[in-house]
Short mmCIF file of C-alpha atoms and ligand atoms in Angstrom, two decimals:
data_model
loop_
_atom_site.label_atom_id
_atom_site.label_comp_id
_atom_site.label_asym_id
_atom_site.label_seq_id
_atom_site.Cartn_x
_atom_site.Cartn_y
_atom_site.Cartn_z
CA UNK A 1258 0.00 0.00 0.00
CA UNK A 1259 2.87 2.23 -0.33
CA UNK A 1260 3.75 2.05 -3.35
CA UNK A 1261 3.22 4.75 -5.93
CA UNK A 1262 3.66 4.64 -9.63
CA UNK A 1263 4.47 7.03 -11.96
CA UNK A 1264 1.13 8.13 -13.99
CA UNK A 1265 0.61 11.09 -17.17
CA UNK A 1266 -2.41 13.52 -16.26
CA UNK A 1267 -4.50 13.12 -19.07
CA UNK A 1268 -7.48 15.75 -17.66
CA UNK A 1269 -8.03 17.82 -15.06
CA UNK A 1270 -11.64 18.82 -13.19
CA UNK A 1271 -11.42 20.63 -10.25
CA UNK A 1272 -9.25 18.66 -8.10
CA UNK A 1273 -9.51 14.99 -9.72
CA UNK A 1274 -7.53 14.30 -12.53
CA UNK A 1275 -8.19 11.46 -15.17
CA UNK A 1276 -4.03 9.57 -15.09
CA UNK A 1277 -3.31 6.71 -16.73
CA UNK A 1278 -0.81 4.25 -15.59
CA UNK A 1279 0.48 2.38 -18.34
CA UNK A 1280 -2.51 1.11 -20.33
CA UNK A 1281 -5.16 1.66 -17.25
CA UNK A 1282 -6.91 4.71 -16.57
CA UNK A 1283 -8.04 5.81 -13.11
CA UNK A 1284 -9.08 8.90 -10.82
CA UNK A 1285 -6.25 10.94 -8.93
CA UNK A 1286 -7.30 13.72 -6.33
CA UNK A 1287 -4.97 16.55 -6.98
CA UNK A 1288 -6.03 17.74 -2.88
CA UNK A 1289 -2.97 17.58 -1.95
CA UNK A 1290 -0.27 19.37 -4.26
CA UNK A 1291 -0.01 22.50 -6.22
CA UNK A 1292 0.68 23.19 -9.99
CA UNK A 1293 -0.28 20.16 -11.56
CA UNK A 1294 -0.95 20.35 -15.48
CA UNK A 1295 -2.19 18.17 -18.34
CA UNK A 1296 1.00 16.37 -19.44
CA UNK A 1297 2.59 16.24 -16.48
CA UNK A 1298 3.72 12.78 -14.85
CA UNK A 1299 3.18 12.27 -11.03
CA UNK A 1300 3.47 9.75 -8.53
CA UNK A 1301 -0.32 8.34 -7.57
CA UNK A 1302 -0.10 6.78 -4.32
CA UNK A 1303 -3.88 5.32 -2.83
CA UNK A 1304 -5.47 7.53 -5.14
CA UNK A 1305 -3.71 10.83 -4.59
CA UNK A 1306 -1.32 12.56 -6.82
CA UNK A 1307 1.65 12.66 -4.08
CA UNK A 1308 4.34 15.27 -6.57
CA UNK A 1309 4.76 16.20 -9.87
CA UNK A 1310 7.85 14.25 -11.17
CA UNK A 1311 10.39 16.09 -12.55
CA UNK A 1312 11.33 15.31 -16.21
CA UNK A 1313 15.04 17.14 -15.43
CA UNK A 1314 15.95 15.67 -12.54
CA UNK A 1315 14.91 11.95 -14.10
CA UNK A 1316 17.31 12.63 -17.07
CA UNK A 1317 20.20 14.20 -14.57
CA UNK A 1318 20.29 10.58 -12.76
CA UNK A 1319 20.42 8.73 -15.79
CA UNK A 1320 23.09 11.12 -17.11
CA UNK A 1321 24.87 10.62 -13.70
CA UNK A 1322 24.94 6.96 -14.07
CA UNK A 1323 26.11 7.23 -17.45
CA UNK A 1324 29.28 9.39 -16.09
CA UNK A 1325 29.44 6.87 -13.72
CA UNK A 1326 29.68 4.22 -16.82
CA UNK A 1327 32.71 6.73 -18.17
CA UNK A 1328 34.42 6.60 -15.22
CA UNK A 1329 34.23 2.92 -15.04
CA UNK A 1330 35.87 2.86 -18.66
CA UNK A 1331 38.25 4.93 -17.85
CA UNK A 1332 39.84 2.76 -14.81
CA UNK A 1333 39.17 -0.48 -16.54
CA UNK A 1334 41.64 1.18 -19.40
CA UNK A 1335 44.34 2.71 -16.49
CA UNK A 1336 44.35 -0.49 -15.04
CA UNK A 1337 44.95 -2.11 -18.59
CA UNK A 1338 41.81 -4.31 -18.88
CA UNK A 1339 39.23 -3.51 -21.98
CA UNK A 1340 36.09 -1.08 -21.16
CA UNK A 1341 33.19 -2.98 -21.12
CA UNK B 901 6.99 2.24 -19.05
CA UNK B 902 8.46 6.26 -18.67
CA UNK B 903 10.43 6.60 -15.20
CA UNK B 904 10.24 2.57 -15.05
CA UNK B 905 12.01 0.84 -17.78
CA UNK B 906 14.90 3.48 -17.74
CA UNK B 907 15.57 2.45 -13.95
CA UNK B 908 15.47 -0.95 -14.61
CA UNK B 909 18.29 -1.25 -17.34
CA UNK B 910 20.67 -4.17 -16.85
CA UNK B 911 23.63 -3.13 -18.04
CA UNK B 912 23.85 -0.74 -15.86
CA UNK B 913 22.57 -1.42 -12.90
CA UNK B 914 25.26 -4.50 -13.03
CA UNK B 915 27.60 -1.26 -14.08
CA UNK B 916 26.90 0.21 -10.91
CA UNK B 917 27.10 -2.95 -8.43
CA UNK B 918 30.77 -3.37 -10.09
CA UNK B 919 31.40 0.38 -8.93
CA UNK B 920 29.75 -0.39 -5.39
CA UNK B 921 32.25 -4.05 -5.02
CA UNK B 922 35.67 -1.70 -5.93
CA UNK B 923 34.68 1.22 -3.54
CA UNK B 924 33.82 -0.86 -1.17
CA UNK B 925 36.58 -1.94 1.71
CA UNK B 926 35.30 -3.50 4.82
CA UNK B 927 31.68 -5.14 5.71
CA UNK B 928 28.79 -2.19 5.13
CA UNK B 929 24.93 -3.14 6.65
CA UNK B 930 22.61 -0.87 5.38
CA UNK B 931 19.14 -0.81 6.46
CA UNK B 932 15.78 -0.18 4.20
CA UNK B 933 12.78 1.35 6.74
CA UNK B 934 10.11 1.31 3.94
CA UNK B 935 7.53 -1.53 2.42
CA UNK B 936 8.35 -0.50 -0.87
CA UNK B 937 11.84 -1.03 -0.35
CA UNK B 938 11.63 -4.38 1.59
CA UNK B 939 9.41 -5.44 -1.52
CA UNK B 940 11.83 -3.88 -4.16
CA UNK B 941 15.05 -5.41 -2.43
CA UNK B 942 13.56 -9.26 -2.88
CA UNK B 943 11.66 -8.90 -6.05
CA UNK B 944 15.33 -7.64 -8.22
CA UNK B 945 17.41 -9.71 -6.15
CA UNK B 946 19.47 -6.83 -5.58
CA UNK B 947 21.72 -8.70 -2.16
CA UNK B 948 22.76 -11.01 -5.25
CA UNK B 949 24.43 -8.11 -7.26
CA UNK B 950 26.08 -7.38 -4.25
CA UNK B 951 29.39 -8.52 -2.23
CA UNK B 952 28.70 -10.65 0.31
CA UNK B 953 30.53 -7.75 2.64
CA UNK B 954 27.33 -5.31 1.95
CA UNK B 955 24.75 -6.65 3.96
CA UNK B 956 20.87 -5.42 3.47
CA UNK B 957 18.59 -5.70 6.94
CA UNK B 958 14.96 -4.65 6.76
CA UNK B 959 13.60 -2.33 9.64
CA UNK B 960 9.99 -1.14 10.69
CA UNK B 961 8.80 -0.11 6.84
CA UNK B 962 5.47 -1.89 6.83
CA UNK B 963 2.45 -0.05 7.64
CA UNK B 964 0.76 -2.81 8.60
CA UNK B 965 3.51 -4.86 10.41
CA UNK B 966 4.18 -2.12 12.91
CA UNK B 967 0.55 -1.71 13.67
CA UNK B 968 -0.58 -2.92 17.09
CA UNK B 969 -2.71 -5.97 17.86
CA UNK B 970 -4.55 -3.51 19.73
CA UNK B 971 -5.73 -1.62 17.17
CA UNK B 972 -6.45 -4.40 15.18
CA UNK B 973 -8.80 -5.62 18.40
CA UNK B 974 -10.19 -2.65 18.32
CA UNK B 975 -10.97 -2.83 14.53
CA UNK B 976 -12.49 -5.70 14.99
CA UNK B 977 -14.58 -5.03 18.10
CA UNK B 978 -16.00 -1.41 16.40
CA UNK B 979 -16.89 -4.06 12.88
CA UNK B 980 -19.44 -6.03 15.35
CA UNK B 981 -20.93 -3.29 15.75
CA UNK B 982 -24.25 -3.18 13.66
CA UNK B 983 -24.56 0.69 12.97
CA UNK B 984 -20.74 0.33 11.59
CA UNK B 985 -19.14 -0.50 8.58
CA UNK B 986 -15.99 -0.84 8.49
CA UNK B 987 -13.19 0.78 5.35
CA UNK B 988 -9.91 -0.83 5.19
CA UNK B 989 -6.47 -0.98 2.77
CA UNK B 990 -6.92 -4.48 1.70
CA UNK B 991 -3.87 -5.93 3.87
CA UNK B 992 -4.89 -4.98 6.73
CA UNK B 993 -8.38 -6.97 7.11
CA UNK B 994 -5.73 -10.39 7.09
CA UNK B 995 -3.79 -9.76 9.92
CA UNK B 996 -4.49 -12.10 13.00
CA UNK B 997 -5.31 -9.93 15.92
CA UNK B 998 -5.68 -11.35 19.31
CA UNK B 999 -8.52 -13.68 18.69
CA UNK B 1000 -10.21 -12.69 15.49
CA UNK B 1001 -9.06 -10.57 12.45
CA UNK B 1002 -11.48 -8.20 10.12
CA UNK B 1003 -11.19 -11.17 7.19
CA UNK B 1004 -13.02 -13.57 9.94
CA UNK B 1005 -15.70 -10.96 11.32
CA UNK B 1006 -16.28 -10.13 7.49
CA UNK B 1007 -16.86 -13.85 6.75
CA UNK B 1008 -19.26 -14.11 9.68
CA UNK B 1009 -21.12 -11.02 8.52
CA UNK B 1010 -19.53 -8.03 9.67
CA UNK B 1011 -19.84 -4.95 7.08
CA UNK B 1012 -16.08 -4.62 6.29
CA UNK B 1013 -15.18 -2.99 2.75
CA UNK B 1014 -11.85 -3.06 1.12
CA UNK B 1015 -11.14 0.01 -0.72
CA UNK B 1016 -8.34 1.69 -2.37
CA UNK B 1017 -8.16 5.15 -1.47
CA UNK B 1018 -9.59 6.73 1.79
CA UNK B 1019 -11.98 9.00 -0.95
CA UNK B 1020 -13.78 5.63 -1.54
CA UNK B 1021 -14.37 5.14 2.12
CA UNK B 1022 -15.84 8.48 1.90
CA UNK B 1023 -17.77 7.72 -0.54
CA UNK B 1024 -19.18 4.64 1.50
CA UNK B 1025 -20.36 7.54 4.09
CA UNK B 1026 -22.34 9.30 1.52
CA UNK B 1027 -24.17 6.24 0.49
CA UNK B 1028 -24.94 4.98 3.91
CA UNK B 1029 -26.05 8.14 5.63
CA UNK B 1030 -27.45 5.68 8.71
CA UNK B 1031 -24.30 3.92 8.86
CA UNK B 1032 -21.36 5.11 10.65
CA UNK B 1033 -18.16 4.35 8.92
CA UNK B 1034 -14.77 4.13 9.83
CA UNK B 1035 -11.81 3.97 7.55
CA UNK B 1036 -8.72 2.79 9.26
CA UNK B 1037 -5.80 4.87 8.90
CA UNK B 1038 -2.61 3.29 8.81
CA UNK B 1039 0.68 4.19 6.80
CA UNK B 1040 3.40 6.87 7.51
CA UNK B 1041 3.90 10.63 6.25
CA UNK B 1042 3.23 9.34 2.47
CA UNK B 1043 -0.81 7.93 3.45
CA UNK B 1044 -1.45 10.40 6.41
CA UNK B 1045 -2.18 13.55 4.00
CA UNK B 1046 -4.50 11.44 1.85
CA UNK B 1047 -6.29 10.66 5.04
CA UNK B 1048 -5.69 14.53 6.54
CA UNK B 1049 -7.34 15.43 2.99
CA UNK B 1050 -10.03 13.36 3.69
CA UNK B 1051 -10.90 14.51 7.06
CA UNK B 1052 -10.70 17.91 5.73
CA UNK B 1053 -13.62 17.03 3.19
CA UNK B 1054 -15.41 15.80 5.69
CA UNK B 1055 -15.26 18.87 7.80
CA UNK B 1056 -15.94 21.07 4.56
CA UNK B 1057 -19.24 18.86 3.61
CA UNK B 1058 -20.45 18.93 7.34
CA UNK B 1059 -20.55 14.91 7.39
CA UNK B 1060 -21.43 13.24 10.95
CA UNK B 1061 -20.71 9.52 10.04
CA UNK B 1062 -17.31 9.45 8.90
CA UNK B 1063 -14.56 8.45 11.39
CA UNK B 1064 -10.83 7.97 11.18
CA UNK B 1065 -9.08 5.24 13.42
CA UNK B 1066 -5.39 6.70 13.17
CA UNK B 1067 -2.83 4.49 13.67
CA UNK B 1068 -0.55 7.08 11.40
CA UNK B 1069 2.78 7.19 12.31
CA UNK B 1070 5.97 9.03 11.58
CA UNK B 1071 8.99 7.35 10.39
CA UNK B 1072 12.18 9.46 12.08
CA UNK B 1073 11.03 8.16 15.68
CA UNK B 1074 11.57 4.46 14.44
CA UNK B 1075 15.37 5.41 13.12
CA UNK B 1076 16.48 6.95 15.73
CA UNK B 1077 15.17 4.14 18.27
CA UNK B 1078 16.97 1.39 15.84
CA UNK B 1079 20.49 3.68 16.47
CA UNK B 1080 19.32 4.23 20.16
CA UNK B 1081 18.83 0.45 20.87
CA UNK B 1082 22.57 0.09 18.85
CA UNK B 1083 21.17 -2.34 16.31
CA UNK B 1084 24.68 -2.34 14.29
CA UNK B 1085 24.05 -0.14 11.46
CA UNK B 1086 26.05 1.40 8.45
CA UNK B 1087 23.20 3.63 7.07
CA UNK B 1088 19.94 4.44 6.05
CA UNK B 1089 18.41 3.56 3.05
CA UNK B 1090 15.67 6.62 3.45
CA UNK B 1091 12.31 5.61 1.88
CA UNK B 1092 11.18 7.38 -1.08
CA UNK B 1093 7.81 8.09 -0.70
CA UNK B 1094 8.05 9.41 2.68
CA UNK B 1095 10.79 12.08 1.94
CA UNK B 1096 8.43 12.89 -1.10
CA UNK B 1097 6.02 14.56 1.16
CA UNK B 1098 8.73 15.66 4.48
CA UNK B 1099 11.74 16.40 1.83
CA UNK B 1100 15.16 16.13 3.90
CA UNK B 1101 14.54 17.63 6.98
CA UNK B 1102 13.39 15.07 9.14
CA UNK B 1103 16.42 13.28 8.97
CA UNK B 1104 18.77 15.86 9.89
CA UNK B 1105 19.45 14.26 13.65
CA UNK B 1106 20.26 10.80 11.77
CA UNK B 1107 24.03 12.03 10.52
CA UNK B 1108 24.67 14.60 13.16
CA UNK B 1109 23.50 12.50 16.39
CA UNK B 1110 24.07 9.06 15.25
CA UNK B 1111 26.93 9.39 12.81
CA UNK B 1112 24.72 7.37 10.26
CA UNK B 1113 24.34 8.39 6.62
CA UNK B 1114 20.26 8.54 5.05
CA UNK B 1115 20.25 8.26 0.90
CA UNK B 1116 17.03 8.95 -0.29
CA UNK B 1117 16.19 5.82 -2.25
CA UNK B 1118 13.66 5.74 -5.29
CA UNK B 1119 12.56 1.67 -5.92
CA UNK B 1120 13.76 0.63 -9.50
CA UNK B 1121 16.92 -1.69 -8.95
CA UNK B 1122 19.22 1.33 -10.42
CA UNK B 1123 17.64 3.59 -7.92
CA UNK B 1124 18.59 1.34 -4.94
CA UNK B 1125 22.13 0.31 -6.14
CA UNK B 1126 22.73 4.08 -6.85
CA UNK B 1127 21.69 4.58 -3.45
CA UNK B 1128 23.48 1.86 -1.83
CA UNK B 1129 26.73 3.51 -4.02
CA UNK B 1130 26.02 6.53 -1.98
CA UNK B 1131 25.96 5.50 1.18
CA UNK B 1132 29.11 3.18 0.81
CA UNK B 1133 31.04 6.65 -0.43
CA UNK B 1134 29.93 8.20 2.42
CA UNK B 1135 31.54 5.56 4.57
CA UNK B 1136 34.66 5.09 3.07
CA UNK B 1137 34.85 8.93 3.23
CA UNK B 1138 33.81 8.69 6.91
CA UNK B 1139 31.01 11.58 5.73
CA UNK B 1140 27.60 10.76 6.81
CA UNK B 1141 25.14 12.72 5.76
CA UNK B 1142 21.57 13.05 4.25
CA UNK B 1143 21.63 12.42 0.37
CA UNK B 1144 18.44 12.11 -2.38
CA UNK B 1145 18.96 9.81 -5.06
CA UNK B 1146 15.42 9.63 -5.93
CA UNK B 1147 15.66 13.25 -7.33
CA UNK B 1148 13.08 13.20 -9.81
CA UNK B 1149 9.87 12.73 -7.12
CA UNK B 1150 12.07 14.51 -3.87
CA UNK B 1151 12.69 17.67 -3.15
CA UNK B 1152 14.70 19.33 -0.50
CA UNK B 1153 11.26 20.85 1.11
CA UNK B 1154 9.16 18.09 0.43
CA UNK B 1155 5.64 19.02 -0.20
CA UNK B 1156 4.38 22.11 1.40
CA UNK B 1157 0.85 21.70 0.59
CA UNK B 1158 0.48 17.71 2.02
CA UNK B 1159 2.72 18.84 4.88
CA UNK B 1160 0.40 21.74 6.09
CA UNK B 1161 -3.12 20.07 5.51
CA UNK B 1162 -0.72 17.37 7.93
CA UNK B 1163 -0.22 19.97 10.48
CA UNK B 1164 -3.38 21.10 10.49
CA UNK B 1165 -5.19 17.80 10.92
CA UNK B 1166 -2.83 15.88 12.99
CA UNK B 1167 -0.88 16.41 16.36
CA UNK B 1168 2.02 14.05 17.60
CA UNK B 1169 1.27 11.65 20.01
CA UNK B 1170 2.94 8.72 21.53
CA UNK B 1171 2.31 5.03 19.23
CA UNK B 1172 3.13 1.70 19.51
CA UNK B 1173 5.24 -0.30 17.01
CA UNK B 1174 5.73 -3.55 16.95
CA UNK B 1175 9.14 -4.39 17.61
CA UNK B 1176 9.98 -1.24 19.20
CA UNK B 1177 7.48 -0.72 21.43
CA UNK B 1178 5.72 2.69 22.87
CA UNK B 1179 7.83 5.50 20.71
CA UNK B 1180 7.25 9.23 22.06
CA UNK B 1181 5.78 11.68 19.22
CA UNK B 1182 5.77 8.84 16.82
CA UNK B 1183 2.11 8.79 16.00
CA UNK B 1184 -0.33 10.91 14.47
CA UNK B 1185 -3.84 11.72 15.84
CA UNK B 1186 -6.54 14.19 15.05
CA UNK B 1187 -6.04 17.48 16.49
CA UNK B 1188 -8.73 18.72 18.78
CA UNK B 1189 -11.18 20.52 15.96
CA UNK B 1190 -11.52 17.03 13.88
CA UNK B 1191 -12.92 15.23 17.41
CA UNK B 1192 -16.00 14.72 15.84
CA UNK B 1193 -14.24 12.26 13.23
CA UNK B 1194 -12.09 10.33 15.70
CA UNK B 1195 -13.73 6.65 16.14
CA UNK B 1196 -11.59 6.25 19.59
CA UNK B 1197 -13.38 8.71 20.85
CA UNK B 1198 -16.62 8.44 19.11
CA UNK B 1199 -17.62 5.27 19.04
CA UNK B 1200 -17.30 2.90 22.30
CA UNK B 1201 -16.19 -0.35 22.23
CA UNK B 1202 -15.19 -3.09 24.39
CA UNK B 1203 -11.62 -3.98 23.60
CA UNK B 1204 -10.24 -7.63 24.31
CA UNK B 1205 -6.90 -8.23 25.74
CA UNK B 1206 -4.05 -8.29 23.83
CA UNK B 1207 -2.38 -11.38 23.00
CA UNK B 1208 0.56 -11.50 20.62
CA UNK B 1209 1.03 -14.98 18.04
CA UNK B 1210 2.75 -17.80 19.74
CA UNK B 1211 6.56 -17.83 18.12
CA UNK B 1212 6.09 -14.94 15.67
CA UNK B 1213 9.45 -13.23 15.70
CA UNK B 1214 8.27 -10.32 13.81
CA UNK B 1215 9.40 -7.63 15.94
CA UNK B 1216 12.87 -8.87 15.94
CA UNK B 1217 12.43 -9.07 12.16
CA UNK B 1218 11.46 -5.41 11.94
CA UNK B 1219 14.54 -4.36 14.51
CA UNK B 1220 17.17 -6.24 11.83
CA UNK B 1221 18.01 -8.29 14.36
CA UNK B 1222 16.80 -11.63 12.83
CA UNK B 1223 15.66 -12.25 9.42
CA UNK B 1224 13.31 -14.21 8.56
CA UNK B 1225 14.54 -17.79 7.78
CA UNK B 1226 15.61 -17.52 11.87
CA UNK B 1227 11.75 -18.24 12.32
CA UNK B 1228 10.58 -21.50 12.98
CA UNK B 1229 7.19 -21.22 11.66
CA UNK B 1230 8.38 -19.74 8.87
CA UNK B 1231 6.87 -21.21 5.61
CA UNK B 1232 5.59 -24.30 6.80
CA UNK B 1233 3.42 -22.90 9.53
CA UNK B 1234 3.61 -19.42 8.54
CA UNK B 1235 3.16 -18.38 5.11
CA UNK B 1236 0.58 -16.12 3.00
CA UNK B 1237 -2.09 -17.90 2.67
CA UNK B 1238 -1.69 -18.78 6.89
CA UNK B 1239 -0.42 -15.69 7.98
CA UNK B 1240 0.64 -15.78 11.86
CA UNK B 1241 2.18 -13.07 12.30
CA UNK B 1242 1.47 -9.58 10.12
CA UNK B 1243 5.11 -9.59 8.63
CA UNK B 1244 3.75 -12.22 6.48
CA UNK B 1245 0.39 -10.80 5.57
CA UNK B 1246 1.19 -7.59 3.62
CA UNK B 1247 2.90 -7.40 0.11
CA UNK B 1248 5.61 -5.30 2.15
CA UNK B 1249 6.26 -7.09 5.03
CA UNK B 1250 9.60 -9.09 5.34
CA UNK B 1251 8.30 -12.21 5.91
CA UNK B 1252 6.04 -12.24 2.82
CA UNK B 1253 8.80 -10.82 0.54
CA UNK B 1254 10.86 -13.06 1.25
CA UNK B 1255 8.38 -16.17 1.02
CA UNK B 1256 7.95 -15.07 -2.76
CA UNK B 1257 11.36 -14.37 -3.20
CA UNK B 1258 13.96 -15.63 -1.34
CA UNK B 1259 12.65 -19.41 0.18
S1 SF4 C 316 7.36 -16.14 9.59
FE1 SF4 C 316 5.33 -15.69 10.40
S2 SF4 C 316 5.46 -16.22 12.55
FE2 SF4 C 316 7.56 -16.06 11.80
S3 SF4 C 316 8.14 -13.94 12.20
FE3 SF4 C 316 7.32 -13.99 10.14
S4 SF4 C 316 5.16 -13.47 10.40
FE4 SF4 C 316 5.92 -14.05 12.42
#
């Protein structure tokens, strides 16, 4: 019961939105959190948008990991094995 | 899916346990204090991408595993009520209490609904005006807003047969009781969903007071290796402090708006967890102006005694003391479809994830 999964806003009425989650569609009160548009992805936990997800920050950890990936090339070359 | 299948890539997350085994010098034991987490852990396997010196312990994460017996009792007591009916996060209704759970009463009769969301409980109210229904709250800062929001509808819409049975709790309380009691600890794996809502701040004590790092942990296996990463550099750097690696859903401040509708619902009060015992400040309850909607107060009921499950090591489970394969009842006499203990009933609860996972 504490999980929450990402989910696109689809439409917005008030303070329900229509989100779908993958393939399924489903109600999220948007009670509890502030500047929520169509388009945006958030995290729907029991029914409740919890935060907006940000599309940056997503991309910045992936990028991170992929320096991460560089840095791993580079050692495996200064200690003379071949980057994976 | 978007912000799933990225987090879930192989090659990398294999990448990044590589990274963790050459940064890594002596024996690390982090601990996960989130459901999600405990589930996460088991379901990738992620203790197999590690070295055996970077152990993974479980703590008091489940909702429903550190609820009380005693409010289960009292769940069950308020269900035989006639004028009640009784809305409930599906786990929850399993769990054995002292003599009965909600799944028996419901089987004998008892109006007991399982719902998703707290709105469809209060949606049960509107349809039943000559009913008096309580939804019982459980679940830490990430559920208590939803049912804070809730309770503030209820206000708004004048409704007089909705009740809350809070058994809300907050997580920090539980962390720094796990350092207090010297359970031997490298770091916190900080859940996700929680920080969501508080942001950083609540774990400020963990690092200063305790000398433990907390890295804010999303659930996809390249969030929690990244995460584990984190906290092993702050070790070997002897540099504990409070980290997100689930950037993309935390922010330093949390959620304001969830956060005040929390504060203005709720007031701290002392809670019982299993495994810890009574915690001071650790639980939520409604603040004075909400009375009306609190179903301790509102509706009387004779509670039984409490009796905990013969054998059930489930609060030593939830401390990281014992994991559990160190539980004789384990699988053969405990398991999900004959849950003894409520590690074993919820989706999140060691016990259970570990059944699926890990027999
Ligand atoms: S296996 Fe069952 S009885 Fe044993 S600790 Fe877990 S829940 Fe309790």
């Amino acid at each position: 019961m504490c999980l929450s999964v990402p989910a696109k806003v689809l439409s917005i009425d008030g303070d329900m939105a229509r989100v779908a989650v993958g393939e399924t569609i489903c109600n999220a009160s948007l009670q509890i959190v502030d500047d929520i548009r169509v388009g945006d992805y958030i995290l729907l936990h029991t029914g409740f948008a919890l935060q907006k997800i940000s599309e940056e920050e997503a991309m910045e950890t992936l990028r991170l990991f992929k320096e991460l990936e560089d840095l791993d090339k580079r050692m495996d070359q200064e200690e003379g094995r071949p980057g994976v | 899916m978007k912000y799933i299948d990225e987090y879930r890539d192989k090659a990398l997350a294999e990448k990044i346990a590589r990274e963790i085994d050459r940064s890594s010098t002596g024996p690390l034991s982090f601990m996960e204090v989130c459901g999600g987490h405990t589930m996460a852990v088991r379901k990738f396997g992620i203790p197999s991408l590690l070295p055996d010196r970077i152990r993974l312990l479980s703590g008091p994460g489940c909702p429903v595993c550190v609820s009380s017996n005693r409010f289960i009792d009292r769940s069950v007591a308020l269900s035989r009520r006639d004028d009640v009916i009784i809305t409930s996060f599906g786990d929850l209704i399993r769990v054995p209490g002292s003599s009965s759970s909600l799944e028996k009463e419901k089987a004998k009769g008892a109006d007991i609904r399982v719902v998703y969301s707290v709105l469809d409980a209060l949606r049960v109210a509107k349809d039943n005006p000559l009913k008096r229904i309580v939804f019982l709250g459980i679940g830490f800062e990430t559920t208590a807003p939803t049912s804070a929001a809730a309770i503030r509808k209820a206000f708004e819409q004048k409704m007089n047969n909705f009740f809350l049975l809070s058994a809300h709790k907050i997580m920090p309380p539980a962390m720094e009781a796990l350092a207090d009691e010297g359970v031997k600890l490298n770091g916190y794996i900080a859940p996700g969903h929680v920080s969501t809502i508080t942001g950083t701040g609540i774990y400020k004590n963990i690092p200063e007071k305790y000398g433990l790092g907390c890295v804010i942990s999303g659930f996809e296996p390249v969030d929690l290796l990244q995460s584990i990463y984190m906290l092993v550099k702050q070790c070997e750097e002897n540099n504990p402090k409070v980290e997100i690696q689930y950037k993309r859903a935390v922010k330093e401040d949390g959620n304001r708006k969830a956060l005040q509708l929390l504060q203005e619902v709720f007031v701290l009060a002392d809670d019982w967890w299993r495994g810890l015992g009574v915690l001071k400040n650790s639980g939520l309850q409604l603040r004075e102006t909400y009375e009306q909607f609190n179903a301790f107060t509102m509706i009387d009921v004779d509670v039984e005694e409490t009796k905990e499950p013969k054998g059930c090591i489930c609060g030593e489970i939830l401390k990281g003391l014992k994991n559990p394969k160190d539980c004789k009842l384990f699988s053969a006499v405990c398991n999900p479809s004959l849950p003894v203990g409520a590690c074993m009933v919820s989706n999140e609860g060691a016990c259970n994830a570990w059944y699926r996972y890990n027999r």
